[in-house]
mmCIF file of C-alpha atoms and ligand atoms in Angstrom:
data_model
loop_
_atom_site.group_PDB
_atom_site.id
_atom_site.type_symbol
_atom_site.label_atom_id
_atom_site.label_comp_id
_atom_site.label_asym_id
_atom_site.label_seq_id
_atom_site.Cartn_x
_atom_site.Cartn_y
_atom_site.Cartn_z
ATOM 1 C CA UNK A 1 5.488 -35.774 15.896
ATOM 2 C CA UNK A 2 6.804 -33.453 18.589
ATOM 3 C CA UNK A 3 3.823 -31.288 19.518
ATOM 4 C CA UNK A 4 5.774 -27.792 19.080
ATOM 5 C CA UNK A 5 7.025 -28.725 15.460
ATOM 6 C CA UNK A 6 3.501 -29.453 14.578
ATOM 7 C CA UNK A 7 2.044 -26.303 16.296
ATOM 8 C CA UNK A 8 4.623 -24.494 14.323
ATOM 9 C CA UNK A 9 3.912 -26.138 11.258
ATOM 10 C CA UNK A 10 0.186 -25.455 11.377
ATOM 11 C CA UNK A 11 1.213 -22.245 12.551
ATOM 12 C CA UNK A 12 3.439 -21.771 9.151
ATOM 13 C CA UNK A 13 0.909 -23.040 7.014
ATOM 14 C CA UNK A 14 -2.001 -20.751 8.143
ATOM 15 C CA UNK A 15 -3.674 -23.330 9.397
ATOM 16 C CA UNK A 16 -3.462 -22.019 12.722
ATOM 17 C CA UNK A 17 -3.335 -18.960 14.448
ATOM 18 C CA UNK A 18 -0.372 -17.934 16.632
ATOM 19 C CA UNK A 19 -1.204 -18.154 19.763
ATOM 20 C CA UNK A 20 0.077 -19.332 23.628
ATOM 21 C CA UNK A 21 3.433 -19.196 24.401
ATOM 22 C CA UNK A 22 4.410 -18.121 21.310
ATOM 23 C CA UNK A 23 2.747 -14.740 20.669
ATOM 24 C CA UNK A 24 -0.822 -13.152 20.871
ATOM 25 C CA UNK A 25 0.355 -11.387 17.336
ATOM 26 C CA UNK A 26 -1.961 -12.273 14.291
ATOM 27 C CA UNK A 27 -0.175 -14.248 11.614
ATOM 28 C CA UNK A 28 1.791 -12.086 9.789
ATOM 29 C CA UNK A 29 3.242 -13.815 6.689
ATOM 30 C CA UNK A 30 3.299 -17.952 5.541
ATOM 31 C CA UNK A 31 6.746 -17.445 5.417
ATOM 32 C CA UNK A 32 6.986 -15.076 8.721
ATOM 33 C CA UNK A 33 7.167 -17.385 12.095
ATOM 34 C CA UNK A 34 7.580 -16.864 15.630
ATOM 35 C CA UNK A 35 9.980 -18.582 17.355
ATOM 36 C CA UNK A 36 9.937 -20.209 20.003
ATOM 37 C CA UNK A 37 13.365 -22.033 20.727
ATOM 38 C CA UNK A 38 13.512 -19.532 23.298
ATOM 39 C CA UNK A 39 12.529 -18.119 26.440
ATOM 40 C CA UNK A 40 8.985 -16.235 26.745
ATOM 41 C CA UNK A 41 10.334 -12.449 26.163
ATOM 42 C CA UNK A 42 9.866 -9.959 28.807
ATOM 43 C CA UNK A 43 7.554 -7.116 27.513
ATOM 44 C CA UNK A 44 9.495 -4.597 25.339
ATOM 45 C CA UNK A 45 8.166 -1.649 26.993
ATOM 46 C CA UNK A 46 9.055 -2.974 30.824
ATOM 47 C CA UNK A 47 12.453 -4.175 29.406
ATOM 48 C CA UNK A 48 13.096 -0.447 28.333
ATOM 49 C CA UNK A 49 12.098 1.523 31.264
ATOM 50 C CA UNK A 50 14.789 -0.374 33.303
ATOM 51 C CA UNK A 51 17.166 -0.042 30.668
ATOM 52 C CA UNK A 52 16.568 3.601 30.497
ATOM 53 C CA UNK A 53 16.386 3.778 33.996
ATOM 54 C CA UNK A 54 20.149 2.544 34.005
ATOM 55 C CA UNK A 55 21.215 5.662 32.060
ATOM 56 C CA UNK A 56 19.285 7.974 33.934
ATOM 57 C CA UNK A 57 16.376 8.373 31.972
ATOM 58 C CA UNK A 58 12.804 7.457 31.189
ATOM 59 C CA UNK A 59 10.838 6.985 27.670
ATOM 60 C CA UNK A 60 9.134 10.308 27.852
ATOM 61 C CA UNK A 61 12.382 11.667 27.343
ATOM 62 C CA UNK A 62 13.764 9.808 24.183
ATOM 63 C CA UNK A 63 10.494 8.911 22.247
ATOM 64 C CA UNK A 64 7.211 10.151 23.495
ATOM 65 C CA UNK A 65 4.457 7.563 23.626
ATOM 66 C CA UNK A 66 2.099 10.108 22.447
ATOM 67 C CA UNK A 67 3.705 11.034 19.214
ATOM 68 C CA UNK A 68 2.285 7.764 16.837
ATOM 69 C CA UNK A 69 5.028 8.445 14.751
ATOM 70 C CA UNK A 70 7.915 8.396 17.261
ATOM 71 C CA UNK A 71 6.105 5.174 18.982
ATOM 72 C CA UNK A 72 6.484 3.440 15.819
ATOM 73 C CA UNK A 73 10.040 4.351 15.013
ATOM 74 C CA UNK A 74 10.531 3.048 18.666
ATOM 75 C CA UNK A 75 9.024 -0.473 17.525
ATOM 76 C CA UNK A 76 10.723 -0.680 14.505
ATOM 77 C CA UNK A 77 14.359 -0.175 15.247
ATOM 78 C CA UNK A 78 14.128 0.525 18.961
ATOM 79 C CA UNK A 79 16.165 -2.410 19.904
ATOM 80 C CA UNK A 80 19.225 -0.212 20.386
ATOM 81 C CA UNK A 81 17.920 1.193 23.541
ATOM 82 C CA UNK A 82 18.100 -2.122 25.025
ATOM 83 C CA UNK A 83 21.962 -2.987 24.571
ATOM 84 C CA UNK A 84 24.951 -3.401 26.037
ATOM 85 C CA UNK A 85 25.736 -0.738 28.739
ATOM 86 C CA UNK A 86 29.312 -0.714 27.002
ATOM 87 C CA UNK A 87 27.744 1.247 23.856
ATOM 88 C CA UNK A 88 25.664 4.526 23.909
ATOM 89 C CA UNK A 89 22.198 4.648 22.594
ATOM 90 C CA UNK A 90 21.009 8.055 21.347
ATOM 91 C CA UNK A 91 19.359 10.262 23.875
ATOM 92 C CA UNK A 92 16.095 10.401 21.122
ATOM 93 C CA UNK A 93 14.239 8.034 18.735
ATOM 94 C CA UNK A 94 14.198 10.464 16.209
ATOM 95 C CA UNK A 95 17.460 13.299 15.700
ATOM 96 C CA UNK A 96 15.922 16.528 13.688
ATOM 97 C CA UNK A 97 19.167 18.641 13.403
ATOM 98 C CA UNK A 98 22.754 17.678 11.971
ATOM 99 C CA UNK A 99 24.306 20.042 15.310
ATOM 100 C CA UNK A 100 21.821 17.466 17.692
ATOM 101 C CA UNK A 101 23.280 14.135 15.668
ATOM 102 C CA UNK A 102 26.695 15.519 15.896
ATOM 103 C CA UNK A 103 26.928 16.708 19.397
ATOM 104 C CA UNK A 104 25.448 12.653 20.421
ATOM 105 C CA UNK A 105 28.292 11.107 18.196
ATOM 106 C CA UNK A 106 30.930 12.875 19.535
ATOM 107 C CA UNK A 107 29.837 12.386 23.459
ATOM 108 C CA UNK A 108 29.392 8.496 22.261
ATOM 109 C CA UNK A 109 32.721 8.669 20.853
ATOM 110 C CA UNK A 110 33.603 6.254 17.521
ATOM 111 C CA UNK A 111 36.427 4.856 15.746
ATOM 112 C CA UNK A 112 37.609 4.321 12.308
ATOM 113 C CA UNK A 113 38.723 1.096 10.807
ATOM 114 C CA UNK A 114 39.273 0.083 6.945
ATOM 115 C CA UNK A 115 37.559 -2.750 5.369
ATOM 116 C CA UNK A 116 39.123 -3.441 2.387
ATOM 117 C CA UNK A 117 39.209 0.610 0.703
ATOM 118 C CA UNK A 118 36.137 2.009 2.544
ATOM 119 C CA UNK A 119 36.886 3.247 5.937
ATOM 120 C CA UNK A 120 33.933 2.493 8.163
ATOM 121 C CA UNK A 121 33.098 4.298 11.497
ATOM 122 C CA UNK A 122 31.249 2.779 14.534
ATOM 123 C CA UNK A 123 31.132 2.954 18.348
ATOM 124 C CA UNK A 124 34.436 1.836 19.786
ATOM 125 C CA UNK A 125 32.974 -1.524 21.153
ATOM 126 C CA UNK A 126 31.000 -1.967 18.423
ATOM 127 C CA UNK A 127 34.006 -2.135 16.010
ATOM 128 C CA UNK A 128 35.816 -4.162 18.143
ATOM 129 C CA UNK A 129 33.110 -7.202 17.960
ATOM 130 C CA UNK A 130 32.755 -6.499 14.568
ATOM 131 C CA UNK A 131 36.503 -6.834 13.936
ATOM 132 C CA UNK A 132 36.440 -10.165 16.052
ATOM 133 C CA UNK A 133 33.362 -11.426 14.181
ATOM 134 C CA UNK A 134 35.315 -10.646 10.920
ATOM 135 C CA UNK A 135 38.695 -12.221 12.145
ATOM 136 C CA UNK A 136 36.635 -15.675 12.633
ATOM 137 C CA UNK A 137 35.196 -15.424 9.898
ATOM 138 C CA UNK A 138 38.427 -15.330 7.812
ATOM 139 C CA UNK A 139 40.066 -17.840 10.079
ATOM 140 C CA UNK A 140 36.792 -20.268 8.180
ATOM 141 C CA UNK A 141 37.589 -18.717 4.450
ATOM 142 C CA UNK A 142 34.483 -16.522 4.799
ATOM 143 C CA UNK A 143 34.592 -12.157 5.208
ATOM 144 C CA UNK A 144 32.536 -9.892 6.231
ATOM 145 C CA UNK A 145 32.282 -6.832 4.273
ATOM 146 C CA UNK A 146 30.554 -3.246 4.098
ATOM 147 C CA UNK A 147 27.785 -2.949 1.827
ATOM 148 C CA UNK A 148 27.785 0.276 -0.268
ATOM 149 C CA UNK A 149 31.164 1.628 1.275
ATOM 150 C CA UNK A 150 31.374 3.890 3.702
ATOM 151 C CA UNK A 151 27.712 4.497 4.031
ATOM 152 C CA UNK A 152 27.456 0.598 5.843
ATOM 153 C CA UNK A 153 28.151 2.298 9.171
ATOM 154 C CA UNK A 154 27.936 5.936 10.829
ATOM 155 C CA UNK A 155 25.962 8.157 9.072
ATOM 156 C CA UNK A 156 25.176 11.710 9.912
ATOM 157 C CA UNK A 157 21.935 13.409 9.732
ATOM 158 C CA UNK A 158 22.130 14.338 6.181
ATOM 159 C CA UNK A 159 22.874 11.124 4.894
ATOM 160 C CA UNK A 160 19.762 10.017 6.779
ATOM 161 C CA UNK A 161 17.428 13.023 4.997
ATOM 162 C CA UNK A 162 18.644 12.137 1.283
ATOM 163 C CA UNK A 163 18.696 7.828 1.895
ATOM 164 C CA UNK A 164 15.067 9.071 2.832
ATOM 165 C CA UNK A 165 14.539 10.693 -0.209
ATOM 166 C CA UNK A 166 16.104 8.419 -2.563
ATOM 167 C CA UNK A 167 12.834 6.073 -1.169
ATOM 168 C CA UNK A 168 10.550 9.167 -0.783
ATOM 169 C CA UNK A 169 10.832 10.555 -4.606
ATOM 170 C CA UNK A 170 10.106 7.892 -6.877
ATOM 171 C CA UNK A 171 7.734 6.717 -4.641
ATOM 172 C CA UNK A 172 6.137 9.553 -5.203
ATOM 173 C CA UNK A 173 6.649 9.687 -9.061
ATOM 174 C CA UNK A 174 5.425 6.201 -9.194
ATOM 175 C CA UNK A 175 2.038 6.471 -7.222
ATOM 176 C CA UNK A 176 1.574 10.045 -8.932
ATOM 177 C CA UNK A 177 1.351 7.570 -12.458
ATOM 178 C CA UNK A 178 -0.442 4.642 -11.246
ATOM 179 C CA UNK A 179 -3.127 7.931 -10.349
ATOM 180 C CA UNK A 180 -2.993 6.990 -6.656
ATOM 181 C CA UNK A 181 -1.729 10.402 -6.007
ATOM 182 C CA UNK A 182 -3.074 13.644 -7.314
ATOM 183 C CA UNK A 183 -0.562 16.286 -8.695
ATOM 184 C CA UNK A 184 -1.501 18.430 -5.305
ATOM 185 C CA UNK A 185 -0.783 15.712 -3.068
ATOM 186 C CA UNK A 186 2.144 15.221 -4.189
ATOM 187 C CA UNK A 187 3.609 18.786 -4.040
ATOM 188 C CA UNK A 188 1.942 19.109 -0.797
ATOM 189 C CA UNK A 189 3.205 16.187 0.421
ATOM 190 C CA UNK A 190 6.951 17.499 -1.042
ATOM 191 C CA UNK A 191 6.520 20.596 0.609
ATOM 192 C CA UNK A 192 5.635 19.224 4.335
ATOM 193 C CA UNK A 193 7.974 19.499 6.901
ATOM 194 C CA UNK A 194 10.358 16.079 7.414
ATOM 195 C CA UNK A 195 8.524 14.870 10.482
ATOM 196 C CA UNK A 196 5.068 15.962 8.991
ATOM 197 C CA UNK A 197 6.095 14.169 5.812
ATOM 198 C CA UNK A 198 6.825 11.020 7.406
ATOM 199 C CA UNK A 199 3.816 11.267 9.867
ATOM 200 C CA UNK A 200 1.788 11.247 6.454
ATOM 201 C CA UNK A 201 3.667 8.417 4.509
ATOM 202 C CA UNK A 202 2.937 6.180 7.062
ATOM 203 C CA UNK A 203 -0.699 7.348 6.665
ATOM 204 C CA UNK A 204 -0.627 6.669 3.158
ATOM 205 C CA UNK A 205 0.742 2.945 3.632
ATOM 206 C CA UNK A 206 -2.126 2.082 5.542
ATOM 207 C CA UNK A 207 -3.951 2.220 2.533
ATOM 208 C CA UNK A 208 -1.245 0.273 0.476
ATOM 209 C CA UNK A 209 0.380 3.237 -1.096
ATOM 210 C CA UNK A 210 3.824 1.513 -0.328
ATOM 211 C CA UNK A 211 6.912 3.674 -0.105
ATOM 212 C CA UNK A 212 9.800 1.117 0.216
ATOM 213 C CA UNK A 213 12.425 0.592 -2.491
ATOM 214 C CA UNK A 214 10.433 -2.263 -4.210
ATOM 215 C CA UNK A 215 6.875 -0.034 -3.710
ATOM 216 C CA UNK A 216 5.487 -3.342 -1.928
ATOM 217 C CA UNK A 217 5.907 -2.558 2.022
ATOM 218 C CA UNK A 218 6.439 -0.389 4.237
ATOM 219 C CA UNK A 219 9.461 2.765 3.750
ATOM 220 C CA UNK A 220 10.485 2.207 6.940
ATOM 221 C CA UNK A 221 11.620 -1.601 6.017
ATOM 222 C CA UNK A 222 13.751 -0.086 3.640
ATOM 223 C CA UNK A 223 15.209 2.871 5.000
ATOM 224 C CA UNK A 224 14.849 4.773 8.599
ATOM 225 C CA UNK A 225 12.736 7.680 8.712
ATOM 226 C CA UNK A 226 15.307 10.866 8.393
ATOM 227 C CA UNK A 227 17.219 11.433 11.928
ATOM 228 C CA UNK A 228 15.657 7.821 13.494
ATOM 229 C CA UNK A 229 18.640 5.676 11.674
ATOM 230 C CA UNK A 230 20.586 3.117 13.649
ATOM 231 C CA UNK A 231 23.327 4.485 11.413
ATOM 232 C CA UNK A 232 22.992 7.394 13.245
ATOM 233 C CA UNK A 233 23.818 5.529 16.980
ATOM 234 C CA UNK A 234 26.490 4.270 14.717
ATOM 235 C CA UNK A 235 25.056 0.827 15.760
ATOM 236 C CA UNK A 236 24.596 -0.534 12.676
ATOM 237 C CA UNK A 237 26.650 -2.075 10.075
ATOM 238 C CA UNK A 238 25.381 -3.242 6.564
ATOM 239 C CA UNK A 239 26.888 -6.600 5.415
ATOM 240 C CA UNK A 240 27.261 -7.759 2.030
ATOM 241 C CA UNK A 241 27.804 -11.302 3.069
ATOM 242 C CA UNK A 242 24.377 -11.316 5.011
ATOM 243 C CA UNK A 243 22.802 -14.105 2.745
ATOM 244 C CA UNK A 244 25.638 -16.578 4.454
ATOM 245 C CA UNK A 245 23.688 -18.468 7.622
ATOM 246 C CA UNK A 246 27.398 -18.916 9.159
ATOM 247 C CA UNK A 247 28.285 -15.151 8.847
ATOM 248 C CA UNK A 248 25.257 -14.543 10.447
ATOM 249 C CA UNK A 249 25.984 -16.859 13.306
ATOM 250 C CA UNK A 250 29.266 -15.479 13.790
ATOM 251 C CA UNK A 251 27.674 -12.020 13.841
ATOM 252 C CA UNK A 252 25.131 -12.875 16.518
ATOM 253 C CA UNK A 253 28.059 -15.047 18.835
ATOM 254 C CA UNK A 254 29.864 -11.276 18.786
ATOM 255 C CA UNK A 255 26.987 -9.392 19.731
ATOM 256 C CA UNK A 256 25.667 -8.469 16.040
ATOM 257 C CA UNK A 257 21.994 -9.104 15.028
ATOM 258 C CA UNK A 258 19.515 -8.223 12.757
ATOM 259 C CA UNK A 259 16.928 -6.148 14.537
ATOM 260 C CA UNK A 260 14.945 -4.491 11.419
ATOM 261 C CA UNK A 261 12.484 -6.368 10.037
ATOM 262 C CA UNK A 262 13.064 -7.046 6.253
ATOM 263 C CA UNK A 263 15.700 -5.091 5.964
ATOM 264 C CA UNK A 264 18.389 -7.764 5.256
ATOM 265 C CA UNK A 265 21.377 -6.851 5.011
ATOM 266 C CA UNK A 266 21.159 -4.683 8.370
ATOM 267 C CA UNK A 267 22.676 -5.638 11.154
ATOM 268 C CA UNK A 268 22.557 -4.146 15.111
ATOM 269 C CA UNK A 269 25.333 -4.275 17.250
ATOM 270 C CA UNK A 270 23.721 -5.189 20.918
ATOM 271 C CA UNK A 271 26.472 -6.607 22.554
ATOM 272 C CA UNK A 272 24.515 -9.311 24.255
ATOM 273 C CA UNK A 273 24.078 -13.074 24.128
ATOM 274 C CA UNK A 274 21.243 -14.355 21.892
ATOM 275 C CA UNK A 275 20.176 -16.315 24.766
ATOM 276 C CA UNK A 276 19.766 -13.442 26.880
ATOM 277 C CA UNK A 277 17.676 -11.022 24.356
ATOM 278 C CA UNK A 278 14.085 -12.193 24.973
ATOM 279 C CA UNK A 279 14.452 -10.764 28.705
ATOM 280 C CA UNK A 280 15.863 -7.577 27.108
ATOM 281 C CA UNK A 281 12.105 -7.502 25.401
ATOM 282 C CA UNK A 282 13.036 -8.851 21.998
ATOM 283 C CA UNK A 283 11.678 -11.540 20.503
ATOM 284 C CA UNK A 284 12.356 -13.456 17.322
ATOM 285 C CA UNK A 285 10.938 -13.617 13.759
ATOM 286 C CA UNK A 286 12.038 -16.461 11.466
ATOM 287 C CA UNK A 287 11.288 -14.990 8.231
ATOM 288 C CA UNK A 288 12.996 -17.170 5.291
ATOM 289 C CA UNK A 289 15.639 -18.568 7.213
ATOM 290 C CA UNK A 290 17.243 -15.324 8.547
ATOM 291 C CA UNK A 291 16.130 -14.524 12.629
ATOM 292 C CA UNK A 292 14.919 -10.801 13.503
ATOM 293 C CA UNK A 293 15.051 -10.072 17.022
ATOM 294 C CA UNK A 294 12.681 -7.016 17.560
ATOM 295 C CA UNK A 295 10.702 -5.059 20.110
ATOM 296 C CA UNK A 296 8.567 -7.380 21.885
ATOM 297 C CA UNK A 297 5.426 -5.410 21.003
ATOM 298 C CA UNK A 298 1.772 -6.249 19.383
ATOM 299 C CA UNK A 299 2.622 -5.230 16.429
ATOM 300 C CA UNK A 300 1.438 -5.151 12.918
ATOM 301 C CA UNK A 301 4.274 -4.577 9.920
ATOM 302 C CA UNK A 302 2.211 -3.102 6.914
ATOM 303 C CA UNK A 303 3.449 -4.638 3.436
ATOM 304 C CA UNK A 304 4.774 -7.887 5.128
ATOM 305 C CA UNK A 305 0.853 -9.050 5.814
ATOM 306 C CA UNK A 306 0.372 -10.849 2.949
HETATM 307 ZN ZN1 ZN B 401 21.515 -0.497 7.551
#
């Protein structure tokens, strides 16, 4: 047997730890692998500063390394500060005023285009590739398609704030039943401010008090934490065809990947070749089938550990 398929086979099975040229990152999941069909990726961090030193600024700037909470946002969804120089990544990892979100989206600059009745809203070269992608796709029979209407691309801040708390509240109801939460914790944790809030959810997951959709991972595999959305760059398009390995090859061969772990149907416009993303510090996660390119960082992604 060729040695790599067995590594990653052992590897897959749990037999083995990850390890070498693959990643120093503990097994995450039996059905979570690293690849490694590709290059070794540069180091997400060093990948950044250059890219951030190409627009003129520096990490302290967007997403301080001393706030844990914007440090994880960073490694979660940070992949957008690595694209194309043809699209504009936000000038913070994490908006906290509708005024800031809409004074970024109108220096960025987006366009409109309608996808069967929902009028969608991107970055102009993101729209483009996604327009190309969807042409091809046609050309084979297939489509790509917004999920959930309009809401699949730009969103503002408020959008952001209630997807958050359509995640936030029943989490809330349902760990306030199950008696993992007291009455008080819960209207003190209702009452924090957003970025206070979200500091303490992710608190709270460490200890398995899950806030995603589904109440079995992580809140931030499920929805962005309020003002930190990919929407929000106007990056991100959600696509109901997602399930479809060709659609998602098309995707990737215009610049389109999936950069959120878990979160399926969520796609990142980069504008970059898949062969050249590992020395833009991502690396890739096979998890059932579907490829996640994310921060090359030691990570660990609570709720997908078991
Ligand atoms: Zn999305």
């Amino acid at each position: 047997m060729y040695l790599p398929s067995l590594i990653m086979i052992l590897v897959a099975s749990g037999v083995m730890p990850v390890l070498g040229n693959m990643s120093t990152q503990p097994l995450i999941s039996n059905s979570i692998r690293e690849s490694n069909d590709f290059t070794e990726p540069t180091p997400f961090y060093e990948a950044l500063a250059k890219a951030l030193k190409k627009r003129k600024t520096k990490i302290e700037n967007i997403c301080p390394p001393s706030d844990p909470v914007s440090k994880r946002i960073l490694e979660e969804y940070g992949a957008i500060f690595v694209a194309d120089k043809k699209v504009t990544p936000p000038p913070v990892c994490v908006f906290t005023t509708e005024e800031q979100v809409t004074r970024f989206q109108d220096a960025a600059g987006f366009e409109a285009d309608v996808f069967g009745f929902d009028e969608v809203e991107l970055q102009p070269e993101a729209l483009k590739k996604l327009n190309k992608a969807r042409a091809e796709a046609q050309k084979e029979g297939l489509d790509i398609t917004p999920r959930d209407g309009a809401e699949a691309a730009r969103r503002n801040y408020e959008d952001s704030v209630r997807l958050w708390n359509s995640r936030f509240e029943p989490a809330l109801d349902y760990w306030l039943a199950q008696g993992r939460l007291t009455a008080e914790q819960v209207a003190r944790l209702r009452s924090l401010p957003l970025s206070q809030q979200v500091a303490e959810v992710l608190e709270l997951e460490k200890t398995g008090i899950y806030f995603s959709k589904d109440l079995s991972k992580s809140i931030l595999y499920s929805i962005a934490a309020p003002g930190a959305s990919q929407h929000i760059a106007m990056l991100a398009f959600d696509v109901n065809e997602f399930e479809n390995p060709r659609v998602r090859e098309i995707l990737a061969k215009h610049g389109w990947f999936q950069t959120v772990l878990s979160d399926l149907p969520h796609f990142t416009f980069l504008g970059l070749k898949e062969k050249d993303l590992p020395k833009h510090g991502l690396r890739s996660v096979e998890i059932n089938g579907q490829v996640f390119w994310i921060p090359n960082v030691p990570a660990v992604h609570p709720g997908l550990d078991k």
